PDB file of C-alpha atoms in Angstrom:
ATOM      1  CA  ILE A  26      41.462  98.088 299.693  1.00 83.00           C
ATOM      2  CA  VAL A  27      38.231 100.019 300.298  1.00 87.00           C
ATOM      3  CA  LEU A  28      36.662  98.661 297.097  1.00 86.00           C
ATOM      4  CA  GLU A  29      37.689  95.106 297.936  1.00 88.00           C
ATOM      5  CA  ARG A  30      36.241  95.377 301.418  1.00 91.00           C
ATOM      6  CA  ALA A  31      33.017  96.992 300.190  1.00 93.00           C
ATOM      7  CA  THR A  32      32.424  94.384 297.476  1.00 93.00           C
ATOM      8  CA  ASP A  33      34.091  91.407 299.184  1.00 95.00           C
ATOM      9  CA  ARG A  34      35.853  90.780 295.863  1.00 93.00           C
ATOM     10  CA  ARG A  35      39.348  91.166 294.515  1.00 91.00           C
ATOM     11  CA  TYR A  36      39.875  94.435 292.647  1.00 90.00           C
ATOM     12  CA  ALA A  37      40.868  92.652 289.413  1.00 91.00           C
ATOM     13  CA  ASP A  38      37.727  90.490 289.468  1.00 92.00           C
ATOM     14  CA  TYR A  39      35.473  93.472 290.117  1.00 92.00           C
ATOM     15  CA  LEU A  40      37.153  95.531 287.369  1.00 92.00           C
ATOM     16  CA  SER A  41      36.815  92.627 284.946  1.00 93.00           C
ATOM     17  CA  GLU A  42      33.126  92.065 285.631  1.00 94.00           C
ATOM     18  CA  LYS A  43      31.972  95.682 285.796  1.00 93.00           C
ATOM     19  CA  LEU A  44      34.135  97.315 283.124  1.00 94.00           C
ATOM     20  CA  TRP A  45      36.535  95.106 281.207  1.00 95.00           C
ATOM     21  CA  GLN A  46      34.141  92.354 280.079  1.00 95.00           C
ATOM     22  CA  PRO A  47      31.230  94.700 279.206  1.00 95.00           C
ATOM     23  CA  LEU A  48      33.642  96.698 277.015  1.00 96.00           C
ATOM     24  CA  GLY A  49      34.691  93.517 275.218  1.00 95.00           C
ATOM     25  CA  CYS A  50      38.309  93.909 276.294  1.00 95.00           C
ATOM     26  CA  SER A  51      40.918  91.150 276.236  1.00 94.00           C
ATOM     27  CA  GLU A  52      42.597  89.852 279.338  1.00 92.00           C
ATOM     28  CA  ALA A  53      44.640  92.444 281.176  1.00 91.00           C
ATOM     29  CA  GLU A  54      46.949  92.375 284.158  1.00 90.00           C
ATOM     30  CA  VAL A  55      46.684  94.500 287.266  1.00 88.00           C
ATOM     31  CA  GLY A  56      50.030  95.438 288.787  1.00 85.00           C
ATOM     32  CA  LEU A  57      50.644  94.625 292.433  1.00 87.00           C
ATOM     33  CA  ASP A  58      52.615  96.591 295.002  1.00 87.00           C
ATOM     34  CA  ARG A  59      54.693  93.449 295.711  1.00 89.00           C
ATOM     35  CA  ARG A  60      54.609  89.721 294.950  1.00 90.00           C
ATOM     36  CA  GLN A  61      51.241  88.361 296.160  1.00 85.00           C
ATOM     37  CA  GLY A  62      50.469  91.921 297.283  1.00 85.00           C
ATOM     38  CA  THR A  63      47.724  94.493 296.840  1.00 85.00           C
ATOM     39  CA  ALA A  64      46.540  95.844 293.476  1.00 83.00           C
ATOM     40  CA  ARG A  65      48.019  99.212 292.544  1.00 82.00           C
ATOM     41  CA  THR A  66      44.682 100.758 291.589  1.00 77.00           C
ATOM     42  CA  PHE A  67      46.217 104.168 290.883  1.00 76.00           C
ATOM     43  CA  ALA A  68      48.423 102.772 288.110  1.00 76.00           C
ATOM     44  CA  THR A  69      49.873  99.733 286.417  1.00 80.00           C
ATOM     45  CA  LEU A  70      47.163  98.165 284.314  1.00 88.00           C
ATOM     46  CA  PHE A  71      48.740  96.197 281.493  1.00 89.00           C
ATOM     47  CA  ALA A  72      46.355  95.913 278.539  1.00 93.00           C
ATOM     48  CA  ARG A  73      46.330  95.661 274.755  1.00 94.00           C
ATOM     49  CA  ALA A  74      46.301  98.797 272.606  1.00 94.00           C
ATOM     50  CA  GLN A  75      42.760  98.105 271.356  1.00 96.00           C
ATOM     51  CA  ASP A  76      41.524  97.965 274.935  1.00 96.00           C
ATOM     52  CA  TRP A  77      43.091 101.304 275.844  1.00 95.00           C
ATOM     53  CA  LEU A  78      41.294 102.768 272.823  1.00 97.00           C
ATOM     54  CA  ARG A  79      38.052 101.302 274.191  1.00 97.00           C
ATOM     55  CA  ILE A  80      38.709 103.059 277.509  1.00 97.00           C
ATOM     56  CA  GLY A  81      39.374 106.329 275.653  1.00 97.00           C
ATOM     57  CA  GLU A  82      36.149 105.931 273.696  1.00 98.00           C
ATOM     58  CA  LEU A  83      34.246 105.222 276.925  1.00 98.00           C
ATOM     59  CA  ILE A  84      35.578 108.485 278.386  1.00 98.00           C
ATOM     60  CA  ARG A  85      34.829 110.369 275.137  1.00 98.00           C
ATOM     61  CA  CYS A  86      31.226 109.110 275.277  1.00 98.00           C
ATOM     62  CA  ASN A  87      30.837 110.085 278.943  1.00 98.00           C
ATOM     63  CA  GLY A  88      30.686 106.495 280.187  1.00 97.00           C
ATOM     64  CA  LEU A  89      28.285 105.276 277.519  1.00 97.00           C
ATOM     65  CA  GLN A  90      29.078 102.190 275.464  1.00 95.00           C
ATOM     66  CA  GLY A  91      26.488 101.717 272.763  1.00 92.00           C
ATOM     67  CA  ASP A  92      23.193 102.120 274.603  1.00 94.00           C
ATOM     68  CA  ARG A  93      24.581 100.983 277.965  1.00 95.00           C
ATOM     69  CA  GLN A  94      25.847 103.401 280.638  1.00 97.00           C
ATOM     70  CA  LEU A  95      28.879 101.514 282.008  1.00 96.00           C
ATOM     71  CA  VAL A  96      30.209 104.424 284.040  1.00 96.00           C
ATOM     72  CA  PRO A  97      27.927 107.188 285.325  1.00 97.00           C
ATOM     73  CA  ALA A  98      28.291 110.326 283.175  1.00 98.00           C
ATOM     74  CA  ASP A  99      28.490 112.358 286.366  1.00 98.00           C
ATOM     75  CA  TRP A 100      31.570 110.386 287.422  1.00 96.00           C
ATOM     76  CA  ILE A 101      33.286 111.079 284.100  1.00 97.00           C
ATOM     77  CA  ARG A 102      32.538 114.806 284.571  1.00 97.00           C
ATOM     78  CA  ARG A 103      33.940 114.686 288.123  1.00 97.00           C
ATOM     79  CA  MET A 104      37.092 112.987 286.837  1.00 96.00           C
ATOM     80  CA  GLU A 105      37.714 116.054 284.687  1.00 96.00           C
ATOM     81  CA  VAL A 106      37.457 118.642 287.459  1.00 96.00           C
ATOM     82  CA  PRO A 107      40.939 119.982 288.355  1.00 93.00           C
ATOM     83  CA  ARG A 108      42.121 118.522 291.660  1.00 90.00           C
ATOM     84  CA  ASN A 109      45.513 120.178 292.050  1.00 85.00           C
ATOM     85  CA  ALA A 110      46.891 123.713 292.281  1.00 83.00           C
ATOM     86  CA  ASP A 111      48.115 123.704 288.657  1.00 80.00           C
ATOM     87  CA  GLY A 112      44.662 122.721 287.393  1.00 85.00           C
ATOM     88  CA  ASP A 113      46.148 120.073 285.121  1.00 86.00           C
ATOM     89  CA  TYR A 114      45.042 116.882 286.852  1.00 87.00           C
ATOM     90  CA  GLY A 115      41.655 115.407 287.805  1.00 92.00           C
ATOM     91  CA  TYR A 116      40.828 111.918 289.051  1.00 91.00           C
ATOM     92  CA  HIS A 117      43.432 109.768 287.252  1.00 88.00           C
ATOM     93  CA  ILE A 118      43.244 111.923 284.128  1.00 92.00           C
ATOM     94  CA  TRP A 119      45.343 114.788 282.779  1.00 89.00           C
ATOM     95  CA  LEU A 120      43.547 117.978 281.757  1.00 91.00           C
ATOM     96  CA  LYS A 121      46.333 120.022 280.133  1.00 86.00           C
ATOM     97  CA  ALA A 122      49.534 119.363 278.205  1.00 82.00           C
ATOM     98  CA  HIS A 123      52.664 119.416 280.382  1.00 73.00           C
ATOM     99  CA  ARG A 124      54.282 122.772 279.645  1.00 66.00           C
ATOM    100  CA  THR A 125      56.385 123.060 282.810  1.00 58.00           C
ATOM    101  CA  ARG A 126      59.738 121.555 283.730  1.00 51.00           C
ATOM    102  CA  SER A 127      58.213 119.552 286.547  1.00 49.00           C
ATOM    103  CA  VAL A 128      54.865 117.809 286.894  1.00 51.00           C
ATOM    104  CA  ARG A 129      53.759 117.023 290.432  1.00 51.00           C
ATOM    105  CA  GLY A 130      57.417 117.077 291.452  1.00 48.00           C
ATOM    106  CA  ILE A 131      58.468 114.673 288.679  1.00 50.00           C
ATOM    107  CA  PRO A 132      61.382 116.098 286.643  1.00 47.00           C
ATOM    108  CA  ALA A 133      60.896 116.667 282.910  1.00 47.00           C
ATOM    109  CA  ALA A 134      63.190 113.744 282.031  1.00 49.00           C
ATOM    110  CA  GLN A 135      60.560 111.353 283.418  1.00 51.00           C
ATOM    111  CA  HIS A 136      57.447 112.681 281.686  1.00 57.00           C
ATOM    112  CA  PHE A 137      56.520 114.163 278.337  1.00 62.00           C
ATOM    113  CA  MET A 138      56.824 117.861 277.723  1.00 71.00           C
ATOM    114  CA  ALA A 139      54.621 119.767 275.291  1.00 79.00           C
ATOM    115  CA  SER A 140      55.677 122.634 273.039  1.00 80.00           C
ATOM    116  CA  GLU A 141      52.142 123.998 272.930  1.00 85.00           C
ATOM    117  CA  ASP A 142      48.744 123.584 274.516  1.00 87.00           C
ATOM    118  CA  PHE A 143      46.311 121.214 272.866  1.00 91.00           C
ATOM    119  CA  VAL A 144      44.424 122.691 269.883  1.00 91.00           C
ATOM    120  CA  ASP A 145      41.217 121.554 271.594  1.00 93.00           C
ATOM    121  CA  PRO A 146      41.448 123.050 275.099  1.00 92.00           C
ATOM    122  CA  ASP A 147      39.016 120.385 276.349  1.00 94.00           C
ATOM    123  CA  THR A 148      41.388 117.557 275.442  1.00 95.00           C
ATOM    124  CA  VAL A 149      41.964 115.108 278.293  1.00 95.00           C
ATOM    125  CA  TYR A 150      44.408 112.227 278.390  1.00 92.00           C
ATOM    126  CA  LEU A 151      45.679 109.222 280.258  1.00 91.00           C
ATOM    127  CA  GLU A 152      49.437 108.865 280.528  1.00 85.00           C
ATOM    128  CA  GLY A 153      51.264 105.627 281.257  1.00 81.00           C
ATOM    129  CA  MET A 154      54.514 105.236 283.137  1.00 73.00           C
ATOM    130  CA  HIS A 155      56.633 104.833 280.007  1.00 72.00           C
ATOM    131  CA  GLY A 156      54.845 107.323 277.780  1.00 73.00           C
ATOM    132  CA  GLN A 157      51.824 105.403 276.580  1.00 83.00           C
ATOM    133  CA  THR A 158      49.145 108.024 276.098  1.00 88.00           C
ATOM    134  CA  VAL A 159      45.416 107.957 275.315  1.00 94.00           C
ATOM    135  CA  CYS A 160      44.281 111.409 274.133  1.00 95.00           C
ATOM    136  CA  ILE A 161      40.579 112.234 273.944  1.00 97.00           C
ATOM    137  CA  SER A 162      38.768 115.084 272.155  1.00 96.00           C
ATOM    138  CA  ARG A 163      34.987 115.031 272.344  1.00 97.00           C
ATOM    139  CA  ARG A 164      34.695 118.109 270.105  1.00 95.00           C
ATOM    140  CA  HIS A 165      36.538 116.343 267.288  1.00 95.00           C
ATOM    141  CA  GLU A 166      35.187 112.865 268.143  1.00 95.00           C
ATOM    142  CA  LEU A 167      38.758 111.623 268.298  1.00 96.00           C
ATOM    143  CA  VAL A 168      40.592 109.139 270.501  1.00 97.00           C
ATOM    144  CA  ALA A 169      44.257 108.523 269.753  1.00 95.00           C
ATOM    145  CA  LEU A 170      46.738 106.168 271.370  1.00 94.00           C
ATOM    146  CA  ARG A 171      50.503 106.480 271.515  1.00 89.00           C
ATOM    147  CA  ILE A 172      52.209 103.239 272.488  1.00 87.00           C
ATOM    148  CA  GLY A 173      55.843 102.305 272.951  1.00 78.00           C
ATOM    149  CA  ARG A 174      58.440 103.411 275.416  1.00 72.00           C
ATOM    150  CA  LYS A 175      59.345 107.055 275.853  1.00 67.00           C
ATOM    151  CA  PRO A 176      62.358 108.110 273.782  1.00 64.00           C
ATOM    152  CA  ARG A 177      65.539 108.367 275.837  1.00 63.00           C
ATOM    153  CA  HIS A 178      65.840 112.124 275.369  1.00 59.00           C
ATOM    154  CA  ALA A 179      63.577 114.548 277.231  1.00 55.00           C
ATOM    155  CA  HIS A 180      62.750 116.600 274.126  1.00 61.00           C
ATOM    156  CA  TRP A 181      59.866 114.435 272.911  1.00 67.00           C
ATOM    157  CA  ASP A 182      56.878 116.684 272.262  1.00 75.00           C
ATOM    158  CA  SER A 183      53.730 115.192 273.762  1.00 73.00           C
ATOM    159  CA  SER A 184      51.300 117.655 272.180  1.00 84.00           C
ATOM    160  CA  HIS A 185      52.605 117.553 268.593  1.00 85.00           C
ATOM    161  CA  LEU A 186      51.143 114.205 267.506  1.00 86.00           C
ATOM    162  CA  PHE A 187      47.647 114.795 268.877  1.00 90.00           C
ATOM    163  CA  ASN A 188      47.576 118.408 267.698  1.00 92.00           C
ATOM    164  CA  THR A 189      48.557 117.262 264.211  1.00 92.00           C
ATOM    165  CA  LEU A 190      45.597 114.869 264.218  1.00 92.00           C
ATOM    166  CA  LEU A 191      43.254 117.533 265.617  1.00 93.00           C
ATOM    167  CA  ARG A 192      44.327 120.041 262.989  1.00 93.00           C
ATOM    168  CA  GLU A 193      43.767 117.470 260.253  1.00 91.00           C
ATOM    169  CA  VAL A 194      40.233 116.550 261.362  1.00 89.00           C
ATOM    170  CA  SER A 195      39.293 120.205 261.881  1.00 86.00           C
ATOM    171  CA  GLY A 196      40.714 121.379 258.566  1.00 84.00           C
ATOM    172  CA  GLU A 197      43.327 123.660 260.166  1.00 80.00           C
ATOM    173  CA  PRO A 198      46.690 123.954 258.420  1.00 75.00           C
ATOM    174  CA  ALA A 199      49.429 121.679 259.758  1.00 69.00           C
ATOM    175  CA  ARG A 200      52.468 123.213 261.390  1.00 70.00           C
TER     176      ARG A 200
END
């Protein structure tokens, strides 16, 4: 609401012009809080897998796309400053693997649990409502995307896949 009032534009139009189109992304859909309602800017952006990888790469490169600074590097750094008591969440980005039974009051059955911390302690990630995850490691120059719905059981290990990739690119033995 604040952004729409400040720019006198709909959120989706502003997002498209300032971020989505410059990144070369396909059409996406912003979720609304109700039919004909207000954009849910904290969540619910439906986009293609390739476009989520572009977002991950933009974060990995500190807001730089090619030679163009689409998002200020300082903003990307501020996103990654812990904003909660557990130190695992910044501005719309996760900073640590979920190793506890509850995340921000959400029971383990509704989010991914991790068996171990990320191999790269500076890994950050975006997590979708149904388990879509964009993991980002600047140190290893790696962005990985997990798509598809979360498995029905709560024992899915959210750190295993990315750690396997990180170990492979760093030459560490797989577990």
